[in-house]
Each structure stands twice: as structure tokens, then as C-alpha cells.
Amino acid sequence: MSESETASQNRKFEIEFEPVGRRAVTGAGSTLLSAAQEVGVQLVAVCGGIGICGSCRVRCMEGSLAPTEPEEEVEFTAEELSDGWRLACRARALSDVKLDIPSTSLATAQRLQLEGATTSDSSEPSVTAYQVEVEPPGLYDLRPDWERVEAALFQEQVMPRASSVHVVQHVCDRMREMSWKGRVIVRGERGAEEIVTVLPTDVPMLGLAFDIGTTKIAGYLVDLDTLQTVSRAGVVNPQIAFGEDVVSRIACANRERRLETQLRSRLAEALNELARQLTTGSGNAATRVVDAVVVGNTAMHHFFAGLSVRQLGEAPYVPVTCSSLSEPARDLGLDLSPGTTVYLPPNIAGYVGSDHVSALLAGDILSREGRVVVLDIGTNTEISLKIADRLISCSCASGPAFEGAHIQDGMRALPGAIEHVRLSGGALHVQTVDSDRPVGICGSGILDVVASMLEAGIIDRRGRFYATHPRVRSRDGELEFLLVPAEAAGHGRDIVVTSKDVVEIQLAKGAVRAGIEILCSTAGIKSSEIDTLVVAGAFGTYLDAKSAMTVGMFPRLSEDRIEQIGNAAGTGAIRMLCSASERRKAQLIAERAEYVELTTHPDFADVFTDRLFFELVRNQGVDSDARTRDVSGANARAAATDQRPSTEMQ
Ligand code: FES
């Protein structure tokens, strides 16, 4: 082999696997499949990697790969190949590469937190059903079909309008198919009703509530006759292939019109897929869905609504609109009943969206007494403080560390992800998702590790390692903590926490805490005076509140002042689906909110810098075994952690 060939064989590239959130460093000669296996990303490889089964399909989003091999030309059409589709067992990297793995190619599905209250007490749906039976046309009754339906509804004191010609055609076709009997669904105020669709007489009206997160999309199918949630499901937001966080997706959309279109259509496709899963899984059809509510952060809201996201990427980050919207489902790319509209609740600001409004609604923020903080921790963390009649909100860039990104062995909450860690009496216990052998660390796990290291004196307040601990070692001049040795790991490699990982957690927790402190100082209180801290969202469900207090992300509060309420944004969306009065409450929340912009706040930089340091909470009056209280009725955290056993690491 020539010198230059040897040099090119020795080159190393970084392969990023989305939506898993893992990265591998691989040599030029390795296949993408072996790079995935190296870091515990479980791609399906039915044929064992010989290129004949097509089960390891991946899509290259960024970077370049070696030319296609014959097996790939058999597997894919020319269009698919030009779209970046490849077989992971055949393709090799020629540069750093970012891959999108479709769910069909993943052996394990990502855990998607959907728990939360899933029934609604309020009964005031925006749609109403009327059983109608009309006379069929005959030689002596030549009225058009539509007028027959209208006449039947007049008898019920309903003065209906058709929302569109599609609805007229659909309703008339269906009435003929159903022998002129059916449940006509209308929406709107008395005297100004619009016909949505007609269903068979014994079929329930269905509604869909979606919570579009930056990483995950949660969907809930609700029977609008009984107001019960029939089924729920989640998918990874496919936009993740275009960028991990909202900012990079906005930048991507702003770069090229083609990419902006793809970002929008991938979102609509995911919602349609979720609607199909939810309806067919419960023996229904998506065309029976007669109402829908969609919540999301402001960027997701704008992508979905077809609004420009350009200005969300440029200071002063002002949205196109914060107003609530009701748009025909078909205009938003959703394949539901022809007359269905989608309600999008109001946003508060460019980085505090309708998902936070929805979480505040689910947390009954307007009716709570005392000083209440609600926070939803993610790449971007939204925080609100309710005190007397004031509702003050802000958003802080907490970064992707809690999603496992920018952490050396970080990953999302897939099977094998270390989600809880305890270091007691020198013994280290780890608990993984699905109790699989550990392959990486997800957000709640990394928070626990840092808290444990702090309590054990392995790191100091500044996050610096003490070199004397037996698990601390030096590699390439950097200190790291050995969490799981190679022989106990699922992929046969050490799992470590580096000093850089600790810095990432300091940045993330510092941003969250600084947001809480700024809101408290705006209201003239100390954070220790918070009566109730309500933690919403997926990461908030799985995190250990004691660890969050140990690292200083949360202020020191006693256990009965912390509530973890699961996916509150989803719960709020369900409430708005079931009740028009809940939509009015959401409107009131958004109108009441005073938005505080942290990036220009005069104290933010100082408070943030101060909060980068750790503080110990041991021996400071906090119950050392603090458990969390659940108010949603869903016992979200207990269900989430499922009391799985932990494993002691030697
Ligand atoms: Fe079968 Fe790649 S593993 S084609």
C-alpha cells in the first residue's frame, strides 16, 4: 500500500447518528454499520451486513460518503440515492457525516415521555354532533342533497354553513352512502355553525392533540363524546436530521427555500403518520377526526403553521404572531376529515411558545395561590413565575446537554442509556433504560453523576476534578471519571464522564438557575421563598429533584414544594381539545404573561456566571432522600422510572 493510501486509511471521521444523538469516531475504511455498533447504536442488520436485506437503510444529511456499491444500486432508486439514502453496511465515510436513521432501521425505539393526565374534566367541546335522517330525493322532491341536510339541521335550530366546497361534496357523498342517516358534526357558536363532516350514526367524534417538541412529537387521540383519551403515541421529530436544536433548524430554513420546505413537510408527514398510528391502532380512521389542537415552541408553531421563521433567528427574536389561530387541517398538510380545523393556541414570545402556555394551563397556574414557578427544561428552558396577579415568563438557552448532546458518552433515553446513578459508601449503582447493559448516559443520568461526584468530593464547587479518587484517571492530559468499565458496558468500551462534560452541565444548570433567579428578582422575592416548583416535560419527569438541587439547578426547597407533572403541554392540549373554556383560559394566560428577555437583562450575565458554580446541599436541612410529589394523577415519575433495579459497578 502506498504512503498516501495508508494516510487516507488512517484518517478519522466523526459520524453523527440522529435521532439517537450518538457520535462515533471511525476510520476511513469502516462501514457506517460498524461505526454504529461501536457506540451502541442498534441498527437493524437482518442479513448480518452483507448488503442483501435492505434493513440498515440510513440517509446521509451532511458530509460525503464513498461512491455507492452495487448492492445499494439494487436497493435504491436513482431518486433515493440522490436524496442521500444508503445502506449502512456498505457505505463508508469520506468526511465527517451526519446520518438520519428512520425508525424502521432502529432495533430499539426511543423512550418518549407521554405520561400526564389524559382525561379532561371540562366538557365544552368546540364541535357538536346531531343525529339526522333526511328524506331521499324522489320524482316529487327535487331538492339538492345539501339542502336536505340543511333542512334536517334547521329542525334542530342549527343554521349551518359549509366551510368549503370539499365539505359539501364529502357530506353529500357520505349521506348517500349511509342511506341518508348520519351524525352531522358542526362547530361554532349558535347561529353561526359550520358543518365539519358527517359520520355513521354509531361512530364517535374523535379529536387529536399534538405537542410538537424540538426532539419528540407526542400525539393523543380523544373520544370527544366521552372526553376520554383513547390512545397516545410519540415519534421522534424528523426535523432533528436538519439540526439538533431550534436555532440550527431556523438557520437551515433560512439558508435555502428547499430546506425550509423540507422542514415543514417532514413535520406534517410526522403528524399524519402519528394520526394514522393513533386512529388505526384503535380501530378508527383519520377521517373521523373532527377537531385538533397543536401546541409547540414558537419555532415549531411557525414551521407547522407555514409562517416564516426567519425573524426568530435574528435579534430581537420577534415572532410573526403570538395570536391563536384556527386553520383548516388540509391547508396545514394534515389528512383528517375535510372540514376539520386545527386550533393553535397563542404564544408568549419568540422563545416561549404555546407549549408553555399549555403547560401553564395544565398546571392550573391562574388558580394557584402563593409563589409558583413552572419550568419546562429542554434545549431551551421556559420558566414562569406566578405571584399574586402577575405572571412573569422568560426563556433561557440551556443547551442540549440534557438531551445527551455535547457529552462524551451522552445519548438520548434509548435502551441502555444510564438514567440514574448513585454513589454510596464507595459503591456505584447505575440504572439503565429497559435495564439493558449500559451504552451511554442520558440527561437524568449525567445530572445524577455530577451530583454524586459533588457529594463524594470528587469534584469541587468549580467543577474541577480531584485526581486522588480511584475512579478518576488522566487521559490525553485530561481528567475523567470512570463510570462503567468496558467489561460491564454493552458495547465493550469504558463509559466515562470528562471534565468537559461537567462544564457542559455547569453551563446548562447555570442557565436554568439564572432564569429562575431573574424572575424572582423581577417579582421582588428570593428563590428560597418559592412555595411550589412545578417541573413539566420529559426530562423534568425523569430527573431526580434532589440531584437538581445538589448541582444548584433548582433552589433549595423541601420535598413537598416540588411537583413533577409529566408532559403537561400534552395535558393542556387535551384540555383545550375538550373544552372551549380552556381555550379562553389559555388566551388569558398568554395575555397576562409579562415576558422578560434575558439576553438583554442587565443582571443576567452576572447571575449566570455566579450560578455556574456548584453548591452542596448536604446537611443544609433538606431531606436527603427527597422524593417528588405527583399532582397529575398519573404518578408520572413512578410510571416513568418503573422501579427498575440498579446494577453495582466495580
Ligand atoms: Fe442487510 Fe445492510 S444489513 S443490507
Short mmCIF file of C-alpha atoms in Angstrom, two decimals, residues 213-466:
data_model
loop_
_atom_site.label_atom_id
_atom_site.label_comp_id
_atom_site.label_asym_id
_atom_site.label_seq_id
_atom_site.Cartn_x
_atom_site.Cartn_y
_atom_site.Cartn_z
CA GLY A 213 -41.32 19.27 20.77
CA THR A 214 -37.92 20.00 19.26
CA THR A 215 -36.92 16.37 19.79
CA LYS A 216 -40.21 14.49 20.13
CA ILE A 217 -43.79 14.79 18.99
CA ALA A 218 -46.50 13.44 21.30
CA GLY A 219 -49.98 12.68 19.98
CA TYR A 220 -53.21 11.91 21.84
CA LEU A 221 -56.46 10.60 20.35
CA VAL A 222 -59.52 11.69 22.32
CA ASP A 223 -63.12 10.46 22.08
CA LEU A 224 -64.99 13.78 22.07
CA ASP A 225 -68.26 12.09 23.12
CA THR A 226 -66.80 10.69 26.36
CA LEU A 227 -63.77 13.03 26.67
CA GLN A 228 -61.56 10.01 27.32
CA THR A 229 -58.11 9.67 25.78
CA VAL A 230 -58.36 6.58 23.58
CA SER A 231 -54.68 6.20 22.71
CA ARG A 232 -51.40 8.05 22.77
CA ALA A 233 -48.15 7.68 20.87
CA GLY A 234 -44.94 9.52 20.21
CA VAL A 235 -42.43 9.82 17.40
CA VAL A 236 -39.08 11.50 17.13
CA ASN A 237 -39.37 14.88 15.44
CA PRO A 238 -37.92 14.13 11.97
CA GLN A 239 -36.60 17.68 11.75
CA ILE A 240 -33.80 16.50 14.04
CA ALA A 241 -31.96 15.37 10.93
CA PHE A 242 -31.65 19.05 9.95
CA GLY A 243 -30.29 20.22 13.30
CA GLU A 244 -30.38 19.24 16.96
CA ASP A 245 -31.85 22.46 18.22
CA VAL A 246 -34.29 25.10 17.13
CA VAL A 247 -31.58 27.64 16.30
CA SER A 248 -29.80 25.35 13.84
CA ARG A 249 -33.11 24.42 12.17
CA ILE A 250 -34.03 28.09 11.78
CA ALA A 251 -30.57 28.70 10.27
CA CYS A 252 -31.12 25.72 7.96
CA ALA A 253 -34.53 27.03 6.80
CA ASN A 254 -33.07 30.47 6.24
CA ARG A 255 -30.22 29.08 4.14
CA GLU A 256 -32.33 27.62 1.32
CA ARG A 257 -36.01 27.66 0.39
CA ARG A 258 -35.78 23.94 -0.50
CA LEU A 259 -34.66 23.11 3.06
CA GLU A 260 -37.38 25.27 4.58
CA THR A 261 -39.97 23.37 2.52
CA GLN A 262 -38.48 20.04 3.64
CA LEU A 263 -38.54 21.10 7.30
CA ARG A 264 -42.23 21.96 7.01
CA SER A 265 -43.22 18.86 5.07
CA ARG A 266 -41.31 16.48 7.37
CA LEU A 267 -43.31 17.88 10.29
CA ALA A 268 -46.68 17.45 8.53
CA GLU A 269 -45.67 13.91 7.44
CA ALA A 270 -44.80 13.02 11.05
CA LEU A 271 -48.14 14.33 12.32
CA ASN A 272 -50.02 12.41 9.62
CA GLU A 273 -48.10 9.25 10.49
CA LEU A 274 -48.88 9.73 14.17
CA ALA A 275 -52.57 10.36 13.35
CA ARG A 276 -52.64 7.13 11.34
CA GLN A 277 -50.96 5.16 14.15
CA LEU A 278 -53.35 6.53 16.76
CA THR A 279 -56.53 6.02 14.75
CA THR A 280 -55.85 2.67 13.11
CA GLY A 281 -54.42 1.34 16.39
CA SER A 282 -57.80 1.97 18.00
CA GLY A 283 -59.87 0.66 15.07
CA ASN A 284 -60.68 4.08 13.66
CA ALA A 285 -59.76 6.16 10.62
CA ALA A 286 -58.09 9.57 10.49
CA THR A 287 -61.09 10.89 8.56
CA ARG A 288 -63.16 10.51 11.75
CA VAL A 289 -61.06 13.20 13.43
CA VAL A 290 -63.24 16.30 13.58
CA ASP A 291 -61.13 18.64 15.72
CA ALA A 292 -57.45 19.09 16.54
CA VAL A 293 -55.19 21.16 18.78
CA VAL A 294 -51.47 21.59 18.14
CA VAL A 295 -49.04 23.12 20.65
CA GLY A 296 -45.30 23.63 20.31
CA ASN A 297 -42.50 26.06 20.88
CA THR A 298 -42.74 29.18 18.75
CA ALA A 299 -40.38 27.86 16.06
CA MET A 300 -42.32 24.56 15.75
CA HIS A 301 -45.56 26.56 15.73
CA HIS A 302 -44.27 28.74 12.87
CA PHE A 303 -42.91 25.78 10.87
CA PHE A 304 -46.20 23.93 11.23
CA ALA A 305 -48.41 26.96 10.51
CA GLY A 306 -46.39 27.84 7.42
CA LEU A 307 -45.15 31.11 8.94
CA SER A 308 -41.65 32.43 8.30
CA VAL A 309 -39.08 31.52 10.94
CA ARG A 310 -36.51 33.99 9.58
CA GLN A 311 -37.06 36.62 12.26
CA LEU A 312 -36.85 34.04 15.06
CA GLY A 313 -33.18 33.68 14.13
CA GLU A 314 -32.40 37.39 14.24
CA ALA A 315 -32.36 39.77 17.25
CA PRO A 316 -34.71 40.81 18.77
CA TYR A 317 -36.28 37.34 18.01
CA VAL A 318 -39.82 38.56 17.49
CA PRO A 319 -42.40 36.04 16.21
CA VAL A 320 -44.63 36.68 13.20
CA THR A 321 -47.63 36.38 15.53
CA CYS A 322 -48.44 35.37 19.09
CA SER A 323 -52.20 35.21 18.39
CA SER A 324 -54.15 31.98 18.47
CA LEU A 325 -55.00 30.58 15.04
CA SER A 326 -57.66 28.24 13.64
CA GLU A 327 -56.69 26.87 10.25
CA PRO A 328 -58.21 24.20 8.01
CA ALA A 329 -56.33 20.93 8.57
CA ARG A 330 -55.88 20.39 4.84
CA ASP A 331 -54.12 23.79 4.49
CA LEU A 332 -51.63 22.61 7.10
CA GLY A 333 -50.99 19.36 5.23
CA LEU A 334 -52.99 17.12 7.59
CA ASP A 335 -55.13 14.31 6.17
CA LEU A 336 -58.09 14.50 8.54
CA SER A 337 -61.79 14.99 7.92
CA PRO A 338 -62.27 17.55 5.09
CA GLY A 339 -63.84 20.22 7.29
CA THR A 340 -61.60 19.79 10.35
CA THR A 341 -59.84 22.88 11.65
CA VAL A 342 -56.71 22.89 13.78
CA TYR A 343 -56.55 25.20 16.77
CA LEU A 344 -53.12 26.65 17.56
CA PRO A 345 -53.14 28.37 20.97
CA PRO A 346 -51.30 31.68 21.46
CA ASN A 347 -47.55 32.02 22.01
CA ILE A 348 -45.99 34.32 24.59
CA ALA A 349 -42.76 35.33 22.78
CA GLY A 350 -40.21 34.19 20.19
CA TYR A 351 -38.82 31.58 22.58
CA VAL A 352 -41.82 30.96 24.84
CA GLY A 353 -44.40 29.15 22.77
CA SER A 354 -47.87 27.68 23.01
CA ASP A 355 -46.43 24.50 24.58
CA HIS A 356 -45.50 26.55 27.65
CA VAL A 357 -48.94 28.21 27.65
CA SER A 358 -50.40 24.70 27.52
CA ALA A 359 -48.18 23.51 30.41
CA LEU A 360 -49.24 26.53 32.47
CA LEU A 361 -52.86 25.68 31.72
CA ALA A 362 -52.34 22.06 32.80
CA GLY A 363 -50.64 23.28 35.97
CA ASP A 364 -53.75 25.41 36.74
CA ILE A 365 -51.43 28.38 37.08
CA LEU A 366 -54.16 31.03 37.19
CA SER A 367 -55.96 29.49 40.15
CA ARG A 368 -52.88 28.72 42.28
CA GLU A 369 -52.10 30.56 45.48
CA GLY A 370 -48.63 31.61 46.58
CA ARG A 371 -45.42 31.95 44.61
CA VAL A 372 -45.41 29.29 41.95
CA VAL A 373 -42.68 28.59 39.41
CA VAL A 374 -43.39 26.36 36.40
CA LEU A 375 -40.46 25.25 34.28
CA ASP A 376 -40.03 23.00 31.28
CA ILE A 377 -36.39 22.03 30.87
CA GLY A 378 -35.08 21.30 27.41
CA THR A 379 -32.53 22.63 24.94
CA ASN A 380 -34.43 25.81 25.57
CA THR A 381 -35.97 26.10 29.02
CA GLU A 382 -39.16 28.09 29.56
CA ILE A 383 -39.84 29.39 33.06
CA SER A 384 -42.83 31.27 34.51
CA LEU A 385 -43.40 32.71 37.95
CA LYS A 386 -46.94 33.34 39.21
CA ILE A 387 -47.15 35.70 42.14
CA ALA A 388 -50.46 37.36 43.11
CA ASP A 389 -51.91 38.64 39.79
CA ARG A 390 -48.59 38.70 37.98
CA LEU A 391 -47.32 36.04 35.63
CA ILE A 392 -43.71 36.63 34.56
CA SER A 393 -42.08 34.43 31.91
CA CYS A 394 -38.66 34.02 30.38
CA SER A 395 -36.71 31.54 28.34
CA CYS A 396 -33.07 30.53 28.66
CA ALA A 397 -30.73 28.66 26.34
CA SER A 398 -29.85 25.66 28.50
CA GLY A 399 -28.25 23.79 25.59
CA PRO A 400 -28.54 20.17 24.52
CA ALA A 401 -26.53 18.58 27.39
CA PHE A 402 -29.69 17.15 28.98
CA GLU A 403 -30.51 15.52 25.63
CA GLY A 404 -27.12 13.78 25.87
CA ALA A 405 -25.50 16.00 23.23
CA HIS A 406 -22.05 17.56 23.78
CA ILE A 407 -21.46 14.91 26.46
CA GLN A 408 -18.68 12.46 25.53
CA ASP A 409 -20.73 9.33 26.19
CA GLY A 410 -24.08 11.12 26.09
CA MET A 411 -27.14 9.79 24.30
CA ARG A 412 -30.90 10.17 24.36
CA ALA A 413 -33.11 7.97 26.54
CA LEU A 414 -32.81 4.78 24.49
CA PRO A 415 -32.47 1.29 25.95
CA GLY A 416 -29.07 1.02 27.61
CA ALA A 417 -28.88 4.72 28.46
CA ILE A 418 -27.82 5.24 32.09
CA GLU A 419 -30.71 7.22 33.58
CA HIS A 420 -29.93 7.09 37.30
CA VAL A 421 -26.69 6.86 39.25
CA ARG A 422 -25.99 6.60 42.97
CA LEU A 423 -22.58 6.62 44.60
CA SER A 424 -22.90 5.46 48.19
CA GLY A 425 -20.31 4.07 50.55
CA GLY A 426 -17.84 3.75 47.69
CA ALA A 427 -20.23 1.58 45.63
CA LEU A 428 -21.55 2.92 42.35
CA HIS A 429 -25.05 1.87 41.25
CA VAL A 430 -26.37 2.58 37.78
CA GLN A 431 -29.86 2.10 36.38
CA THR A 432 -30.41 1.97 32.63
CA VAL A 433 -33.44 2.42 30.39
CA ASP A 434 -35.09 -1.01 29.96
CA SER A 435 -32.37 -2.46 32.28
CA ASP A 436 -30.18 -3.10 29.22
CA ARG A 437 -26.40 -3.22 29.50
CA PRO A 438 -25.15 0.38 29.62
CA VAL A 439 -24.03 2.02 26.37
CA GLY A 440 -24.16 5.73 27.25
CA ILE A 441 -25.60 8.36 29.59
CA CYS A 442 -28.85 10.31 29.10
CA GLY A 443 -29.74 13.65 30.71
CA SER A 444 -31.08 12.47 34.07
CA GLY A 445 -28.09 10.12 34.38
CA ILE A 446 -25.48 12.80 33.76
CA LEU A 447 -27.21 15.06 36.29
CA ASP A 448 -27.07 12.24 38.88
CA VAL A 449 -23.41 11.50 38.14
CA VAL A 450 -22.37 15.12 38.60
CA ALA A 451 -24.43 15.40 41.80
CA SER A 452 -22.89 12.15 43.14
CA MET A 453 -19.36 13.29 42.29
CA LEU A 454 -20.00 16.58 44.03
CA GLU A 455 -21.37 14.89 47.14
CA ALA A 456 -18.48 12.42 47.21
CA GLY A 457 -15.96 15.25 46.90
CA ILE A 458 -14.70 14.02 43.51
CA ILE A 459 -15.25 17.48 42.02
CA ASP A 460 -15.17 20.83 43.77
CA ARG A 461 -17.56 23.79 43.57
CA ARG A 462 -15.87 24.94 40.38
CA GLY A 463 -16.26 21.52 38.77
CA ARG A 464 -12.53 20.68 38.98
CA PHE A 465 -11.62 17.02 39.47
CA TYR A 466 -9.59 15.79 42.42
#
